[in-house]
């Protein structure tokens, strides 16, 4: 027996919170009866309908993709451009966990597990993400300090970050920097460097929580192991 909203989320209908809204708005029927009570419990033997369509448990899929640049990070693109979903063969109802910009490469998770995705992208959960950035100009010590302690972007201070300069190319006036953040605001890394007028020329996500791209080539993907999925749940539950 499990709560209806949890059951719906595990069938891939939507996140648990969205499923609660569906229930409260009278869109869910159990064995032919509209249920609006969030305490209701069901088993797989019950017939559950959402908007009069039967929903069923589905196998959970988890992929780690090494996203190339120039690929849209969404399920569909209205202009018909290639999306990250097009890169995965078994694309049954999977979606990206969070976003990477069109011109950003690197580690992206894709899944049909709405519950895990919801937790990983929740603003209250500070999932660590590390990026490798090639930036215009030489990053100065006071700028590093400010980026680490927080700067004001869109009227809100960024959370603590970790910044490591990996290489300085004085001749070409470029810096190569590793930055770890625990937020997921839009274009956050680019905006953080832009704050000090360092245009980001290339950006790659090299780590997400404890996962990295070791052994992978650009455009490749792999399934997460059961161990890694469990570890991700543990990671996010302990944040
Ligand atoms: N920050 C950015 O600016 N872009 C990304 O794609 C990810 C983080």
mmCIF file of C-alpha atoms and ligand atoms in Angstrom:
data_model
loop_
_atom_site.group_PDB
_atom_site.id
_atom_site.type_symbol
_atom_site.label_atom_id
_atom_site.label_comp_id
_atom_site.label_asym_id
_atom_site.label_seq_id
_atom_site.Cartn_x
_atom_site.Cartn_y
_atom_site.Cartn_z
ATOM 1 C CA UNK A 1 0.000 0.000 0.000
ATOM 2 C CA UNK A 2 1.256 3.466 -0.738
ATOM 3 C CA UNK A 3 -0.168 6.951 -0.737
ATOM 4 C CA UNK A 4 -1.939 7.880 -3.937
ATOM 5 C CA UNK A 5 0.305 10.870 -4.698
ATOM 6 C CA UNK A 6 3.443 8.752 -4.225
ATOM 7 C CA UNK A 7 1.973 6.030 -6.419
ATOM 8 C CA UNK A 8 1.161 8.558 -9.169
ATOM 9 C CA UNK A 9 4.660 10.029 -9.015
ATOM 10 C CA UNK A 10 6.186 6.541 -9.239
ATOM 11 C CA UNK A 11 4.099 5.930 -12.363
ATOM 12 C CA UNK A 12 5.838 8.921 -13.917
ATOM 13 C CA UNK A 13 2.721 11.144 -13.924
ATOM 14 C CA UNK A 14 4.539 14.123 -12.412
ATOM 15 C CA UNK A 15 6.337 15.182 -9.243
ATOM 16 C CA UNK A 16 4.677 14.252 -5.965
ATOM 17 C CA UNK A 17 3.623 17.845 -5.332
ATOM 18 C CA UNK A 18 2.030 18.174 -8.776
ATOM 19 C CA UNK A 19 0.276 14.831 -8.245
ATOM 20 C CA UNK A 20 -1.213 16.185 -5.019
ATOM 21 C CA UNK A 21 -2.620 19.095 -7.002
ATOM 22 C CA UNK A 22 -4.107 16.670 -9.532
ATOM 23 C CA UNK A 23 -5.785 14.746 -6.723
ATOM 24 C CA UNK A 24 -7.146 17.880 -5.027
ATOM 25 C CA UNK A 25 -8.545 19.147 -8.323
ATOM 26 C CA UNK A 26 -10.571 15.967 -8.760
ATOM 27 C CA UNK A 27 -8.677 14.599 -11.764
ATOM 28 C CA UNK A 28 -7.853 11.245 -10.174
ATOM 29 C CA UNK A 29 -10.148 8.226 -9.936
ATOM 30 C CA UNK A 30 -9.501 5.039 -8.001
ATOM 31 C CA UNK A 31 -11.669 2.082 -8.984
ATOM 32 C CA UNK A 32 -14.112 4.424 -10.695
ATOM 33 C CA UNK A 33 -14.471 6.915 -7.841
ATOM 34 C CA UNK A 34 -13.031 10.445 -7.793
ATOM 35 C CA UNK A 35 -10.618 10.684 -4.851
ATOM 36 C CA UNK A 36 -9.672 14.043 -3.374
ATOM 37 C CA UNK A 37 -8.262 12.762 -0.109
ATOM 38 C CA UNK A 38 -4.454 12.892 -0.003
ATOM 39 C CA UNK A 39 -4.392 10.218 2.704
ATOM 40 C CA UNK A 40 -5.785 7.576 0.348
ATOM 41 C CA UNK A 41 -3.631 4.485 -0.089
ATOM 42 C CA UNK A 42 -3.567 2.224 -3.123
ATOM 43 C CA UNK A 43 -1.887 -0.939 -4.360
ATOM 44 C CA UNK A 44 -1.009 -2.021 -7.887
ATOM 45 C CA UNK A 45 -4.275 -4.001 -7.944
ATOM 46 C CA UNK A 46 -6.315 -0.787 -7.836
ATOM 47 C CA UNK A 47 -7.339 0.826 -11.086
ATOM 48 C CA UNK A 48 -6.005 4.385 -11.045
ATOM 49 C CA UNK A 49 -7.027 6.918 -13.706
ATOM 50 C CA UNK A 50 -5.712 10.430 -14.259
ATOM 51 C CA UNK A 51 -7.922 12.497 -16.556
ATOM 52 C CA UNK A 52 -9.648 9.164 -17.312
ATOM 53 C CA UNK A 53 -6.397 7.604 -18.540
ATOM 54 C CA UNK A 54 -5.111 4.544 -16.753
ATOM 55 C CA UNK A 55 -1.698 4.916 -15.157
ATOM 56 C CA UNK A 56 0.641 2.089 -14.313
ATOM 57 C CA UNK A 57 3.970 1.603 -12.625
ATOM 58 C CA UNK A 58 6.826 1.799 -15.033
ATOM 59 C CA UNK A 59 10.419 0.776 -14.898
ATOM 60 C CA UNK A 60 12.642 3.533 -13.599
ATOM 61 C CA UNK A 61 15.349 4.710 -15.959
ATOM 62 C CA UNK A 62 18.416 6.731 -15.023
ATOM 63 C CA UNK A 63 21.036 7.921 -17.513
ATOM 64 C CA UNK A 64 24.165 9.960 -17.303
ATOM 65 C CA UNK A 65 24.836 11.795 -20.566
ATOM 66 C CA UNK A 66 27.966 13.641 -21.627
ATOM 67 C CA UNK A 67 26.049 16.419 -23.342
ATOM 68 C CA UNK A 68 27.716 18.011 -26.354
ATOM 69 C CA UNK A 69 27.382 21.725 -27.083
ATOM 70 C CA UNK A 70 24.649 22.888 -29.458
ATOM 71 C CA UNK A 71 22.028 20.486 -28.159
ATOM 72 C CA UNK A 72 18.812 21.716 -26.554
ATOM 73 C CA UNK A 73 18.325 20.596 -22.979
ATOM 74 C CA UNK A 74 14.606 19.835 -22.991
ATOM 75 C CA UNK A 75 12.226 17.107 -24.056
ATOM 76 C CA UNK A 76 10.979 18.924 -27.169
ATOM 77 C CA UNK A 77 12.064 21.924 -29.158
ATOM 78 C CA UNK A 78 9.434 24.021 -30.918
ATOM 79 C CA UNK A 79 11.942 24.810 -33.666
ATOM 80 C CA UNK A 80 12.666 21.120 -34.218
ATOM 81 C CA UNK A 81 16.283 21.315 -33.112
ATOM 82 C CA UNK A 82 18.048 18.286 -31.684
ATOM 83 C CA UNK A 83 17.417 17.742 -27.986
ATOM 84 C CA UNK A 84 19.216 15.707 -25.329
ATOM 85 C CA UNK A 85 16.403 13.147 -25.573
ATOM 86 C CA UNK A 86 17.316 12.512 -29.217
ATOM 87 C CA UNK A 87 20.712 11.295 -28.019
ATOM 88 C CA UNK A 88 19.223 8.489 -25.904
ATOM 89 C CA UNK A 89 17.917 5.353 -27.567
ATOM 90 C CA UNK A 90 15.464 4.214 -24.906
ATOM 91 C CA UNK A 91 13.704 7.574 -24.605
ATOM 92 C CA UNK A 92 10.528 6.344 -22.939
ATOM 93 C CA UNK A 93 9.218 9.329 -20.949
ATOM 94 C CA UNK A 94 12.597 10.469 -19.712
ATOM 95 C CA UNK A 95 13.443 14.092 -19.105
ATOM 96 C CA UNK A 96 16.566 16.034 -18.119
ATOM 97 C CA UNK A 97 17.227 16.726 -14.439
ATOM 98 C CA UNK A 98 17.653 20.496 -14.451
ATOM 99 C CA UNK A 99 19.182 22.380 -17.357
ATOM 100 C CA UNK A 100 22.411 22.980 -19.175
ATOM 101 C CA UNK A 101 22.568 25.831 -21.674
ATOM 102 C CA UNK A 102 22.573 25.125 -25.425
ATOM 103 C CA UNK A 103 26.273 25.960 -25.603
ATOM 104 C CA UNK A 104 27.262 24.187 -22.356
ATOM 105 C CA UNK A 105 28.595 20.646 -22.492
ATOM 106 C CA UNK A 106 29.022 18.064 -19.770
ATOM 107 C CA UNK A 107 27.287 15.895 -17.260
ATOM 108 C CA UNK A 108 23.525 15.705 -17.445
ATOM 109 C CA UNK A 109 21.220 13.239 -15.730
ATOM 110 C CA UNK A 110 18.057 12.071 -17.445
ATOM 111 C CA UNK A 111 15.347 9.992 -15.824
ATOM 112 C CA UNK A 112 11.654 9.193 -15.625
ATOM 113 C CA UNK A 113 11.849 9.317 -11.815
ATOM 114 C CA UNK A 114 9.963 12.527 -11.035
ATOM 115 C CA UNK A 115 10.513 12.177 -7.321
ATOM 116 C CA UNK A 116 14.295 11.984 -7.480
ATOM 117 C CA UNK A 117 14.458 14.733 -10.103
ATOM 118 C CA UNK A 118 12.295 16.950 -7.964
ATOM 119 C CA UNK A 119 14.515 16.508 -4.952
ATOM 120 C CA UNK A 120 17.749 17.027 -6.902
ATOM 121 C CA UNK A 121 16.512 20.288 -8.412
ATOM 122 C CA UNK A 122 14.713 21.633 -5.342
ATOM 123 C CA UNK A 123 16.156 25.052 -4.379
ATOM 124 C CA UNK A 124 16.364 23.958 -0.729
ATOM 125 C CA UNK A 125 18.580 21.023 -1.627
ATOM 126 C CA UNK A 126 22.088 22.233 -2.321
ATOM 127 C CA UNK A 127 23.278 19.665 -4.820
ATOM 128 C CA UNK A 128 26.911 20.387 -5.718
ATOM 129 C CA UNK A 129 27.748 20.967 -9.361
ATOM 130 C CA UNK A 130 31.248 21.571 -10.658
ATOM 131 C CA UNK A 131 31.975 23.368 -13.927
ATOM 132 C CA UNK A 132 35.148 23.907 -15.891
ATOM 133 C CA UNK A 133 35.109 27.330 -17.510
ATOM 134 C CA UNK A 134 37.338 29.055 -20.017
ATOM 135 C CA UNK A 135 36.921 32.749 -19.410
ATOM 136 C CA UNK A 136 38.082 35.990 -20.950
ATOM 137 C CA UNK A 137 40.716 37.809 -18.887
ATOM 138 C CA UNK A 138 42.713 36.976 -15.785
ATOM 139 C CA UNK A 139 40.649 36.120 -12.706
ATOM 140 C CA UNK A 140 42.008 38.149 -9.791
ATOM 141 C CA UNK A 141 42.348 36.999 -6.157
ATOM 142 C CA UNK A 142 39.746 39.520 -4.896
ATOM 143 C CA UNK A 143 37.319 38.297 -7.582
ATOM 144 C CA UNK A 144 37.860 34.686 -6.544
ATOM 145 C CA UNK A 145 37.155 35.606 -2.928
ATOM 146 C CA UNK A 146 33.983 37.465 -3.852
ATOM 147 C CA UNK A 147 32.738 34.633 -6.053
ATOM 148 C CA UNK A 148 33.386 32.175 -3.224
ATOM 149 C CA UNK A 149 31.660 34.260 -0.573
ATOM 150 C CA UNK A 150 28.722 35.323 -2.703
ATOM 151 C CA UNK A 151 27.888 38.183 -5.042
ATOM 152 C CA UNK A 152 24.537 39.824 -5.669
ATOM 153 C CA UNK A 153 22.837 38.505 -8.802
ATOM 154 C CA UNK A 154 19.303 39.666 -9.576
ATOM 155 C CA UNK A 155 19.086 41.159 -6.098
ATOM 156 C CA UNK A 156 19.977 37.911 -4.315
ATOM 157 C CA UNK A 157 23.299 36.790 -2.925
ATOM 158 C CA UNK A 158 24.746 33.656 -4.438
ATOM 159 C CA UNK A 159 25.505 30.812 -2.033
ATOM 160 C CA UNK A 160 29.053 29.932 -1.077
ATOM 161 C CA UNK A 161 31.064 28.556 -3.982
ATOM 162 C CA UNK A 162 34.452 26.984 -4.457
ATOM 163 C CA UNK A 163 36.718 28.510 -7.094
ATOM 164 C CA UNK A 164 40.011 27.054 -8.300
ATOM 165 C CA UNK A 165 42.082 28.619 -11.056
ATOM 166 C CA UNK A 166 43.536 25.718 -13.042
ATOM 167 C CA UNK A 167 45.457 27.628 -15.681
ATOM 168 C CA UNK A 168 46.265 31.199 -16.645
ATOM 169 C CA UNK A 169 47.083 31.963 -20.274
ATOM 170 C CA UNK A 170 48.605 35.418 -20.003
ATOM 171 C CA UNK A 171 49.532 35.623 -23.672
ATOM 172 C CA UNK A 172 45.955 35.146 -24.805
ATOM 173 C CA UNK A 173 44.428 36.789 -21.736
ATOM 174 C CA UNK A 174 42.334 33.784 -20.716
ATOM 175 C CA UNK A 175 41.756 31.893 -17.453
ATOM 176 C CA UNK A 176 40.676 28.296 -16.954
ATOM 177 C CA UNK A 177 38.670 27.926 -13.771
ATOM 178 C CA UNK A 178 36.891 25.185 -11.874
ATOM 179 C CA UNK A 179 33.873 26.425 -9.960
ATOM 180 C CA UNK A 180 31.583 24.438 -7.675
ATOM 181 C CA UNK A 181 28.162 25.866 -6.888
ATOM 182 C CA UNK A 182 25.172 24.455 -5.079
ATOM 183 C CA UNK A 183 22.398 26.424 -6.764
ATOM 184 C CA UNK A 184 20.816 26.112 -10.158
ATOM 185 C CA UNK A 185 19.810 29.591 -11.220
ATOM 186 C CA UNK A 186 19.547 30.319 -14.928
ATOM 187 C CA UNK A 187 22.953 30.898 -16.549
ATOM 188 C CA UNK A 188 24.389 31.118 -13.063
ATOM 189 C CA UNK A 189 28.036 30.400 -13.793
ATOM 190 C CA UNK A 190 28.090 32.721 -16.812
ATOM 191 C CA UNK A 191 26.432 35.459 -14.789
ATOM 192 C CA UNK A 192 28.861 34.993 -11.897
ATOM 193 C CA UNK A 193 31.892 35.496 -14.154
ATOM 194 C CA UNK A 194 30.152 38.231 -16.147
ATOM 195 C CA UNK A 195 29.725 40.114 -12.884
ATOM 196 C CA UNK A 196 33.482 40.807 -13.111
ATOM 197 C CA UNK A 197 33.364 41.250 -16.887
ATOM 198 C CA UNK A 198 34.865 37.844 -17.604
ATOM 199 C CA UNK A 199 32.940 36.492 -20.541
ATOM 200 C CA UNK A 200 32.562 32.705 -20.400
ATOM 201 C CA UNK A 201 33.937 31.332 -23.667
ATOM 202 C CA UNK A 202 33.424 27.646 -22.911
ATOM 203 C CA UNK A 203 31.595 25.869 -20.133
ATOM 204 C CA UNK A 204 31.493 22.204 -19.197
ATOM 205 C CA UNK A 205 29.880 20.538 -16.196
ATOM 206 C CA UNK A 206 32.369 17.993 -14.912
ATOM 207 C CA UNK A 207 30.647 16.829 -11.728
ATOM 208 C CA UNK A 208 27.099 16.496 -10.374
ATOM 209 C CA UNK A 209 26.840 15.449 -6.719
ATOM 210 C CA UNK A 210 29.370 12.559 -6.595
ATOM 211 C CA UNK A 211 28.997 11.660 -10.288
ATOM 212 C CA UNK A 212 31.590 12.566 -12.913
ATOM 213 C CA UNK A 213 32.405 11.938 -16.571
ATOM 214 C CA UNK A 214 35.311 9.536 -16.076
ATOM 215 C CA UNK A 215 35.722 7.116 -18.971
ATOM 216 C CA UNK A 216 33.128 8.845 -21.141
ATOM 217 C CA UNK A 217 33.414 10.567 -24.490
ATOM 218 C CA UNK A 218 31.342 13.511 -25.586
ATOM 219 C CA UNK A 219 27.847 12.467 -26.751
ATOM 220 C CA UNK A 220 28.003 9.133 -24.907
ATOM 221 C CA UNK A 221 25.602 8.067 -22.201
ATOM 222 C CA UNK A 222 25.345 5.235 -19.724
ATOM 223 C CA UNK A 223 22.790 3.894 -17.261
ATOM 224 C CA UNK A 224 23.375 4.575 -13.610
ATOM 225 C CA UNK A 225 23.933 1.446 -11.535
ATOM 226 C CA UNK A 226 21.457 0.539 -8.786
ATOM 227 C CA UNK A 227 24.208 1.408 -6.324
ATOM 228 C CA UNK A 228 24.586 4.895 -7.818
ATOM 229 C CA UNK A 229 20.815 5.479 -7.750
ATOM 230 C CA UNK A 230 20.670 4.476 -4.083
ATOM 231 C CA UNK A 231 23.648 6.703 -3.350
ATOM 232 C CA UNK A 232 21.914 9.627 -5.109
ATOM 233 C CA UNK A 233 18.798 9.129 -2.978
ATOM 234 C CA UNK A 234 20.965 9.007 0.141
ATOM 235 C CA UNK A 235 22.943 12.051 -0.979
ATOM 236 C CA UNK A 236 19.862 14.188 -1.565
ATOM 237 C CA UNK A 237 18.051 12.953 1.550
ATOM 238 C CA UNK A 238 21.015 13.977 3.687
ATOM 239 C CA UNK A 239 21.300 17.525 2.321
HETATM 240 N N1 LIG B 1 25.591 27.931 -15.494
HETATM 241 C C1 LIG B 1 25.502 28.476 -16.725
HETATM 242 O O1 LIG B 1 25.722 29.652 -16.904
HETATM 243 N N2 LIG B 1 25.141 27.689 -17.735
HETATM 244 C C2 LIG B 1 24.903 26.360 -17.601
HETATM 245 O O2 LIG B 1 24.584 25.681 -18.580
HETATM 246 C C3 LIG B 1 24.995 25.809 -16.321
HETATM 247 C C4 LIG B 1 25.350 26.622 -15.279
#
